[in-house]
Amino acid sequence: MPGAIHAEGLVKTFGDVRALDGVDLDVPEGTVLGLLGPNGAGKTTAVRVLTTLLRPDSGRAVVAGVDVLKHPNEVRRSIGLSGQFAAVDEYLTGRENLHMVGQLYQMSSRAAKARAGELLERFHLADAADRPAKTYSGGMRRRLDLAAALVVSPPVMFMDEPTTGLDPRNRQQLWDVIQELVAGGTTLLLTTQYLEEADHLAHDICVVDHGKVIARGTSDQLKLRTGGERVEVVVHRPDMIDPARAVLAGFGKGEVAVETHTRKLTVPVAGGAKLLAEVIRELDSRGVEIDDIGLRRPTLDDVFISLTGHTAELAEEGDGDSTAAGGGGERGQGPKEAVK
């Protein structure tokens, strides 16, 4: 049975750019799907199609049991959306922004005001509730936009890079809110440039590139595809890099990677903590002084690099989907757009 979010063969082109090239997605109810991919991969385009803001050239999508193309208005009543950029009215106060969104969703004025008060407390905006949003910092506007997406407690949520611009404390607070929502049965599709975020929140992950899904699975499954454990060594002096490389080559199961400026060497291994102890003994016997050594599993950064050839953080600067859409089509798509 299809999940709360289901897509088959989504295709969307913008001139010569094939932003989506047969994308299939399935997100079971009450789970989080992390959608990762480099600049221009099609992540935001997929979100816009699934939230009825963009019509695909071909393919099928169902959200909350409703066909996105046949019944878009019904879909909009069942979803919340937080886009890449905060979509708030800067001349309204925080409270007025949330009240307005509640009334757009046809809540009574009393219910909308009550819900606004709850969300302002939840997102630590109560002290600034009656100030115009134009006086808010960037992080405060982001939190207000996220609060607006939750006004009606929708069963399905879409968050497109929700924590961009948030400091670590506010990012952790948002993670807590997301986990509370999912524990309560909400289904979430999350795009993010923070791979730690996907690792922390997502039950399943899809990696897209050039409009296609190139990998999917749990975080652990994707890491297993990248390889096993790695030994990382930071030597004390640059002249110790070559002898350390020789030692690691003798224990490794692949090429030794060297970062000269940080004096760090990394090699894939098999053998766990026992092998690490042997590496330390061999380095010591050859007089190689080390500042740090450790055994680690692959990270999602490693997965991303192996699949796409570059890091997510560099790839995500300036979302290429917006360029493909033409003229900033991705900007400012928040909950108010979703209910128009």
C-alpha positions as a LaTeX table, in Angstrom:
\begin{tabular}{lrrr}
\hline
Residue & $x$ (\AA) & $y$ (\AA) & $z$ (\AA) \\
\hline
Met1 & 0.00 & 0.00 & 0.00 \\
Pro2 & 1.45 & 3.43 & $-0.96$ \\
Gly3 & 2.73 & 5.62 & 1.83 \\
Ala4 & 1.49 & 9.01 & 2.96 \\
Ile5 & 3.65 & 10.53 & 0.21 \\
His6 & 3.94 & 8.53 & $-3.00$ \\
Ala7 & 5.30 & 9.49 & $-6.40$ \\
Glu8 & 5.85 & 7.49 & $-9.57$ \\
Gly9 & 7.85 & 8.59 & $-12.59$ \\
Leu10 & 7.79 & 12.34 & $-11.96$ \\
Val11 & 9.22 & 14.31 & $-14.89$ \\
Lys12 & 9.61 & 18.08 & $-15.05$ \\
Thr13 & 11.61 & 20.08 & $-17.57$ \\
Phe14 & 12.47 & 23.76 & $-17.79$ \\
Gly15 & 13.63 & 24.36 & $-21.34$ \\
Asp16 & 16.66 & 22.13 & $-21.82$ \\
Val17 & 16.95 & 21.39 & $-18.09$ \\
Arg18 & 15.43 & 18.10 & $-16.97$ \\
Ala19 & 14.87 & 18.94 & $-13.31$ \\
Leu20 & 13.03 & 15.68 & $-12.58$ \\
Asp21 & 13.74 & 12.61 & $-14.66$ \\
Gly22 & 11.46 & 9.80 & $-13.52$ \\
Val23 & 11.57 & 10.30 & $-9.75$ \\
Asp24 & 9.89 & 7.65 & $-7.56$ \\
Leu25 & 9.32 & 8.28 & $-3.86$ \\
Asp26 & 7.43 & 6.51 & $-1.09$ \\
Val27 & 7.21 & 7.78 & 2.48 \\
Pro28 & 5.31 & 5.58 & 4.95 \\
Glu29 & 2.94 & 7.29 & 7.35 \\
Gly30 & 4.59 & 8.63 & 10.50 \\
Thr31 & 8.13 & 8.56 & 9.11 \\
Val32 & 10.72 & 11.06 & 7.86 \\
Leu33 & 12.28 & 10.88 & 4.41 \\
Gly34 & 15.48 & 12.86 & 3.98 \\
Leu35 & 15.91 & 14.07 & 0.39 \\
Leu36 & 19.55 & 14.85 & $-0.33$ \\
Gly37 & 21.28 & 15.99 & $-3.49$ \\
Pro38 & 23.69 & 18.53 & $-4.96$ \\
Asn39 & 22.87 & 21.91 & $-6.42$ \\
Gly40 & 20.21 & 21.60 & $-9.13$ \\
Ala41 & 19.51 & 17.94 & $-8.40$ \\
Gly42 & 15.74 & 18.48 & $-8.35$ \\
Lys43 & 14.94 & 18.36 & $-4.64$ \\
Thr44 & 13.01 & 21.62 & $-4.44$ \\
Thr45 & 11.29 & 20.93 & $-7.76$ \\
Ala46 & 10.06 & 17.61 & $-6.33$ \\
Val47 & 8.75 & 19.39 & $-3.22$ \\
Arg48 & 6.92 & 21.97 & $-5.36$ \\
Val49 & 5.28 & 19.22 & $-7.42$ \\
Leu50 & 4.18 & 17.27 & $-4.34$ \\
Thr51 & 2.76 & 20.41 & $-2.71$ \\
Thr52 & 0.75 & 21.39 & $-5.85$ \\
Leu53 & 2.85 & 24.49 & $-6.55$ \\
Leu54 & 4.17 & 23.05 & $-9.80$ \\
Arg55 & 2.60 & 20.68 & $-12.30$ \\
Pro56 & 4.81 & 17.85 & $-13.60$ \\
Asp57 & 5.10 & 17.08 & $-17.28$ \\
Ser58 & 4.35 & 13.44 & $-16.54$ \\
Gly59 & 4.10 & 11.03 & $-13.65$ \\
Arg60 & 1.76 & 10.54 & $-10.74$ \\
Ala61 & 1.79 & 11.69 & $-7.11$ \\
Val62 & $-0.44$ & 10.99 & $-4.13$ \\
Val63 & $-0.21$ & 12.88 & $-0.83$ \\
Ala64 & $-2.30$ & 11.95 & 2.22 \\
Gly65 & $-4.24$ & 9.55 & 0.01 \\
Val66 & $-5.21$ & 12.27 & $-2.48$ \\
Asp67 & $-4.09$ & 12.56 & $-6.10$ \\
Val68 & $-2.01$ & 15.72 & $-6.38$ \\
Leu69 & $-2.98$ & 16.46 & $-9.99$ \\
Lys70 & $-6.68$ & 15.59 & $-9.77$ \\
His71 & $-7.52$ & 17.18 & $-6.40$ \\
Pro72 & $-4.90$ & 19.85 & $-5.56$ \\
Asn73 & $-7.18$ & 21.84 & $-3.24$ \\
Glu74 & $-7.86$ & 18.78 & $-1.11$ \\
Val75 & $-4.12$ & 18.08 & $-0.90$ \\
Arg76 & $-3.48$ & 21.65 & 0.28 \\
Arg77 & $-5.86$ & 21.14 & 3.18 \\
Ser78 & $-3.79$ & 18.19 & 4.38 \\
Ile79 & $-0.25$ & 19.56 & 4.20 \\
Gly80 & 2.09 & 22.08 & 5.76 \\
Leu81 & 4.99 & 23.59 & 3.85 \\
Ser82 & 8.06 & 25.49 & 4.92 \\
Gly83 & 10.11 & 26.62 & 1.94 \\
Gln84 & 13.77 & 27.52 & 1.66 \\
Phe85 & 13.16 & 31.15 & 2.52 \\
Ala86 & 10.98 & 32.56 & 5.31 \\
Ala87 & 7.64 & 33.61 & 3.81 \\
Val88 & 6.36 & 36.05 & 6.42 \\
Asp89 & 4.74 & 39.45 & 6.09 \\
Glu90 & 7.33 & 41.79 & 7.57 \\
Tyr91 & 4.76 & 44.50 & 8.33 \\
Leu92 & 2.65 & 42.20 & 10.50 \\
Thr93 & 3.66 & 41.13 & 13.98 \\
Gly94 & 4.61 & 37.53 & 14.65 \\
Arg95 & 1.23 & 36.94 & 16.25 \\
Glu96 & $-0.61$ & 38.54 & 13.33 \\
Asn97 & 1.31 & 36.43 & 10.82 \\
Leu98 & 0.25 & 33.21 & 12.52 \\
His99 & $-3.32$ & 34.43 & 13.01 \\
Met100 & $-3.55$ & 35.27 & 9.31 \\
Val101 & $-2.33$ & 31.80 & 8.29 \\
Gly102 & $-4.90$ & 30.20 & 10.60 \\
Gln103 & $-7.70$ & 32.18 & 8.97 \\
Leu104 & $-6.42$ & 31.25 & 5.49 \\
Tyr105 & $-6.92$ & 27.67 & 6.63 \\
Gln106 & $-10.49$ & 28.72 & 7.61 \\
Met107 & $-9.96$ & 28.43 & 11.36 \\
Ser108 & $-12.14$ & 30.62 & 13.54 \\
Ser109 & $-10.52$ & 33.82 & 14.74 \\
Arg110 & $-10.52$ & 32.59 & 18.35 \\
Ala111 & $-8.95$ & 29.23 & 17.42 \\
Ala112 & $-6.35$ & 30.93 & 15.21 \\
Lys113 & $-5.33$ & 33.29 & 18.02 \\
Ala114 & $-5.06$ & 30.44 & 20.50 \\
Arg115 & $-2.96$ & 28.37 & 18.12 \\
Ala116 & $-0.73$ & 31.37 & 17.38 \\
Gly117 & $-0.04$ & 31.77 & 21.10 \\
Glu118 & 0.87 & 28.09 & 21.46 \\
Leu119 & 3.29 & 28.20 & 18.53 \\
Leu120 & 4.93 & 31.43 & 19.63 \\
Glu121 & 5.73 & 29.78 & 22.94 \\
Arg122 & 6.87 & 26.57 & 21.32 \\
Phe123 & 9.28 & 28.37 & 18.99 \\
His124 & 10.55 & 30.75 & 21.70 \\
Leu125 & 9.06 & 33.84 & 20.04 \\
Ala126 & 6.60 & 34.88 & 22.75 \\
Asp127 & 8.71 & 37.87 & 23.85 \\
Ala128 & 8.70 & 39.21 & 20.28 \\
Ala129 & 5.13 & 38.20 & 19.43 \\
Asp130 & 3.79 & 41.73 & 19.11 \\
Arg131 & 6.72 & 43.23 & 17.22 \\
Pro132 & 6.64 & 43.63 & 13.42 \\
Ala133 & 8.40 & 40.75 & 11.70 \\
Lys134 & 10.71 & 43.23 & 9.95 \\
Thr135 & 12.41 & 43.77 & 13.32 \\
Tyr136 & 13.15 & 40.03 & 13.66 \\
Ser137 & 16.57 & 38.53 & 13.04 \\
Gly138 & 16.96 & 36.06 & 10.18 \\
Gly139 & 16.78 & 33.11 & 12.57 \\
Met140 & 13.63 & 34.47 & 14.21 \\
Arg141 & 11.95 & 34.88 & 10.83 \\
Arg142 & 12.87 & 31.31 & 9.99 \\
Arg143 & 11.29 & 30.06 & 13.20 \\
Leu144 & 8.17 & 32.12 & 12.54 \\
Asp145 & 7.88 & 30.62 & 9.08 \\
Leu146 & 8.21 & 27.12 & 10.51 \\
Ala147 & 5.56 & 27.90 & 13.11 \\
Ala148 & 3.23 & 29.05 & 10.33 \\
Ala149 & 3.63 & 25.69 & 8.59 \\
Leu150 & 2.33 & 24.00 & 11.75 \\
Val151 & $-0.71$ & 26.16 & 12.42 \\
Val152 & $-3.20$ & 23.42 & 11.50 \\
Ser153 & $-1.12$ & 20.41 & 12.66 \\
Pro154 & $-1.17$ & 18.86 & 9.18 \\
Pro155 & $-0.81$ & 15.07 & 8.78 \\
Val156 & 1.85 & 15.58 & 6.08 \\
Met157 & 4.67 & 18.13 & 6.26 \\
Phe158 & 7.21 & 19.29 & 3.70 \\
Met159 & 10.28 & 21.12 & 4.99 \\
Asp160 & 12.72 & 22.44 & 2.40 \\
Glu161 & 16.02 & 23.10 & 4.20 \\
Pro162 & 14.18 & 24.16 & 7.38 \\
Thr163 & 17.17 & 24.92 & 9.58 \\
Thr164 & 19.16 & 27.08 & 7.15 \\
Gly165 & 20.19 & 30.22 & 9.04 \\
Leu166 & 19.49 & 28.79 & 12.49 \\
Asp167 & 22.18 & 28.69 & 15.15 \\
Pro168 & 22.99 & 25.28 & 16.73 \\
Arg169 & 20.68 & 25.82 & 19.72 \\
Asn170 & 17.67 & 26.75 & 17.58 \\
Arg171 & 18.47 & 23.92 & 15.16 \\
Gln172 & 18.35 & 21.45 & 18.04 \\
Gln173 & 15.05 & 22.94 & 19.21 \\
Leu174 & 13.59 & 22.44 & 15.75 \\
Trp175 & 14.83 & 18.86 & 15.68 \\
Asp176 & 12.97 & 18.30 & 18.94 \\
Val177 & 9.78 & 19.75 & 17.42 \\
Ile178 & 10.12 & 17.53 & 14.35 \\
Gln179 & 10.60 & 14.43 & 16.47 \\
Glu180 & 7.50 & 15.34 & 18.52 \\
Leu181 & 5.47 & 15.75 & 15.33 \\
Val182 & 6.58 & 12.43 & 13.89 \\
Ala183 & 5.96 & 10.66 & 17.21 \\
Gly184 & 2.40 & 12.02 & 16.96 \\
Gly185 & 1.91 & 10.47 & 13.51 \\
Thr186 & 2.99 & 13.28 & 11.16 \\
Thr187 & 4.72 & 12.25 & 7.94 \\
Leu188 & 7.61 & 14.47 & 6.85 \\
Leu189 & 9.62 & 14.95 & 3.67 \\
Leu190 & 12.76 & 16.89 & 4.55 \\
Thr191 & 15.38 & 18.38 & 2.27 \\
Thr192 & 18.51 & 19.57 & 3.99 \\
Gln193 & 22.09 & 20.66 & 3.37 \\
Tyr194 & 23.10 & 19.46 & 6.84 \\
Leu195 & 23.89 & 15.76 & 6.50 \\
Glu196 & 24.02 & 15.47 & 10.28 \\
Glu197 & 20.38 & 16.56 & 10.24 \\
Ala198 & 19.35 & 13.78 & 7.86 \\
Asp199 & 21.37 & 11.28 & 9.90 \\
His200 & 19.62 & 12.44 & 13.08 \\
Leu201 & 16.04 & 12.71 & 11.84 \\
Ala202 & 15.40 & 10.59 & 8.74 \\
His203 & 14.13 & 7.03 & 8.84 \\
Asp204 & 15.02 & 6.68 & 5.16 \\
Ile205 & 17.15 & 8.74 & 2.79 \\
Cys206 & 16.95 & 9.31 & $-0.96$ \\
Val207 & 19.89 & 10.81 & $-2.81$ \\
Val208 & 18.99 & 12.56 & $-6.06$ \\
Asp209 & 21.29 & 13.86 & $-8.77$ \\
His210 & 20.46 & 15.26 & $-12.21$ \\
Gly211 & 16.76 & 14.69 & $-11.52$ \\
Lys212 & 17.10 & 10.98 & $-10.73$ \\
Val213 & 17.12 & 8.96 & $-7.52$ \\
Ile214 & 20.60 & 7.44 & $-7.45$ \\
Ala215 & 20.47 & 5.79 & $-4.01$ \\
Arg216 & 17.98 & 5.10 & $-1.26$ \\
Gly217 & 17.92 & 3.34 & 2.08 \\
Thr218 & 18.48 & 3.93 & 5.76 \\
Ser219 & 21.48 & 5.92 & 6.89 \\
Asp220 & 23.25 & 2.70 & 7.94 \\
Gln221 & 22.50 & 0.99 & 4.62 \\
Leu222 & 23.93 & 3.88 & 2.63 \\
Lys223 & 27.03 & 3.97 & 4.82 \\
Leu224 & 27.61 & 0.26 & 4.23 \\
Arg225 & 27.62 & 0.94 & 0.49 \\
Thr226 & 30.48 & 3.39 & 0.99 \\
Gly227 & 32.69 & 0.89 & 2.78 \\
Gly228 & 33.67 & $-0.15$ & 6.27 \\
Glu229 & 35.67 & 1.49 & 8.99 \\
Arg230 & 38.45 & 4.02 & 8.54 \\
Val231 & 41.58 & 4.78 & 10.54 \\
Glu232 & 42.32 & 8.50 & 10.79 \\
Val233 & 45.73 & 9.70 & 11.96 \\
Val234 & 46.98 & 13.24 & 12.54 \\
Val235 & 50.77 & 13.29 & 12.67 \\
His236 & 52.74 & 15.75 & 14.77 \\
Arg237 & 54.92 & 17.19 & 11.99 \\
Pro238 & 54.65 & 17.39 & 8.17 \\
Asp239 & 57.86 & 15.34 & 7.72 \\
Met240 & 56.08 & 12.40 & 9.38 \\
Ile241 & 53.37 & 12.17 & 6.71 \\
Asp242 & 55.34 & 9.84 & 4.40 \\
Pro243 & 56.36 & 7.28 & 7.05 \\
Ala244 & 52.81 & 7.32 & 8.45 \\
Arg245 & 51.46 & 6.74 & 4.92 \\
Ala246 & 53.73 & 3.70 & 4.58 \\
Val247 & 52.44 & 2.26 & 7.86 \\
Leu248 & 48.77 & 2.79 & 6.98 \\
Ala249 & 49.25 & 1.33 & 3.50 \\
Gly250 & 50.36 & $-1.89$ & 5.17 \\
Phe251 & 47.12 & $-2.16$ & 7.17 \\
Gly252 & 44.62 & $-0.55$ & 4.79 \\
Lys253 & 42.13 & $-2.01$ & 2.34 \\
Gly254 & 42.43 & 0.87 & $-0.08$ \\
Glu255 & 44.26 & 4.06 & $-0.94$ \\
Val256 & 45.59 & 6.28 & 1.86 \\
Ala257 & 44.06 & 9.77 & 1.60 \\
Val258 & 46.28 & 12.61 & 2.78 \\
Glu259 & 45.34 & 16.16 & 3.79 \\
Thr260 & 48.73 & 17.86 & 3.88 \\
His261 & 47.56 & 21.13 & 5.45 \\
Thr262 & 46.00 & 19.34 & 8.42 \\
Arg263 & 48.59 & 16.50 & 8.51 \\
Lys264 & 45.69 & 14.00 & 8.49 \\
Leu265 & 45.82 & 10.60 & 6.83 \\
Thr266 & 42.81 & 8.33 & 6.32 \\
Val267 & 42.60 & 4.73 & 5.08 \\
Pro268 & 39.76 & 2.16 & 4.91 \\
Val269 & 40.41 & $-0.87$ & 7.11 \\
Ala270 & 38.87 & $-4.07$ & 8.44 \\
Gly271 & 39.63 & $-5.30$ & 11.92 \\
Gly272 & 38.16 & $-2.86$ & 14.38 \\
Ala273 & 39.78 & $-1.83$ & 17.65 \\
Lys274 & 42.29 & $-4.69$ & 17.58 \\
Leu275 & 43.71 & $-3.42$ & 14.29 \\
Leu276 & 43.81 & 0.14 & 15.63 \\
Ala277 & 46.04 & $-1.02$ & 18.48 \\
Glu278 & 48.37 & $-2.67$ & 15.97 \\
Val279 & 48.56 & 0.52 & 13.90 \\
Ile280 & 49.48 & 2.52 & 17.01 \\
Arg281 & 52.25 & 0.06 & 17.90 \\
Glu282 & 53.67 & 0.14 & 14.37 \\
Leu283 & 53.64 & 3.94 & 14.21 \\
Asp284 & 55.42 & 4.07 & 17.55 \\
Ser285 & 58.05 & 1.53 & 16.46 \\
Arg286 & 58.87 & 3.71 & 13.45 \\
Gly287 & 59.12 & 6.86 & 15.53 \\
Val288 & 56.05 & 8.52 & 14.05 \\
Glu289 & 54.63 & 10.97 & 16.59 \\
Ile290 & 50.87 & 11.47 & 16.40 \\
Asp291 & 48.56 & 14.17 & 17.71 \\
Asp292 & 45.39 & 12.15 & 17.20 \\
Ile293 & 44.26 & 8.74 & 15.99 \\
Gly294 & 40.85 & 7.14 & 15.77 \\
Leu295 & 38.63 & 4.53 & 14.16 \\
Arg296 & 35.42 & 5.78 & 12.60 \\
Arg297 & 32.57 & 4.55 & 10.47 \\
Pro298 & 31.66 & 6.27 & 7.19 \\
Thr299 & 29.52 & 9.39 & 7.58 \\
Leu300 & 26.78 & 10.65 & 5.29 \\
Asp301 & 29.40 & 13.08 & 3.99 \\
Asp302 & 31.39 & 10.07 & 2.81 \\
Val303 & 28.25 & 8.62 & 1.22 \\
Phe304 & 27.47 & 11.89 & $-0.51$ \\
Ile305 & 30.99 & 12.28 & $-1.87$ \\
Ser306 & 31.12 & 8.69 & $-3.14$ \\
Leu307 & 27.75 & 9.05 & $-4.91$ \\
Thr308 & 27.99 & 12.57 & $-6.31$ \\
Gly309 & 31.68 & 13.42 & $-6.30$ \\
His310 & 31.55 & 16.42 & $-3.95$ \\
Thr311 & 30.40 & 17.52 & $-0.51$ \\
Ala312 & 26.80 & 18.52 & 0.16 \\
Glu313 & 27.67 & 21.82 & 1.82 \\
Leu314 & 29.57 & 23.11 & $-1.21$ \\
Ala315 & 27.00 & 21.78 & $-3.60$ \\
Glu316 & 24.06 & 23.37 & $-1.83$ \\
Glu317 & 25.18 & 26.99 & $-1.88$ \\
Gly318 & 22.40 & 28.63 & $-3.86$ \\
Asp319 & 19.81 & 26.04 & $-4.85$ \\
Gly320 & 20.05 & 25.31 & $-8.54$ \\
Asp321 & 16.40 & 24.26 & $-8.62$ \\
Ser322 & 15.40 & 27.91 & $-8.33$ \\
Thr323 & 17.52 & 28.74 & $-11.38$ \\
Ala324 & 15.89 & 25.94 & $-13.29$ \\
Ala325 & 12.46 & 27.21 & $-12.35$ \\
Gly326 & 13.35 & 30.61 & $-13.69$ \\
Gly327 & 13.50 & 33.89 & $-11.84$ \\
Gly328 & 13.55 & 32.74 & $-8.24$ \\
Gly329 & 10.57 & 30.47 & $-8.48$ \\
Glu330 & 11.62 & 28.70 & $-5.29$ \\
Arg331 & 11.71 & 31.74 & $-3.07$ \\
Gly332 & 9.21 & 32.47 & $-0.38$ \\
Gln333 & 7.07 & 29.35 & $-0.78$ \\
Gly334 & 5.64 & 29.01 & 2.69 \\
Pro335 & 2.30 & 27.92 & 4.12 \\
Lys336 & 0.46 & 30.97 & 2.76 \\
Glu337 & 1.25 & 29.86 & $-0.81$ \\
Ala338 & 0.14 & 26.33 & 0.01 \\
Val339 & $-3.39$ & 27.39 & 0.88 \\
Lys340 & $-4.02$ & 29.82 & $-1.97$ \\
\hline
\end{tabular}
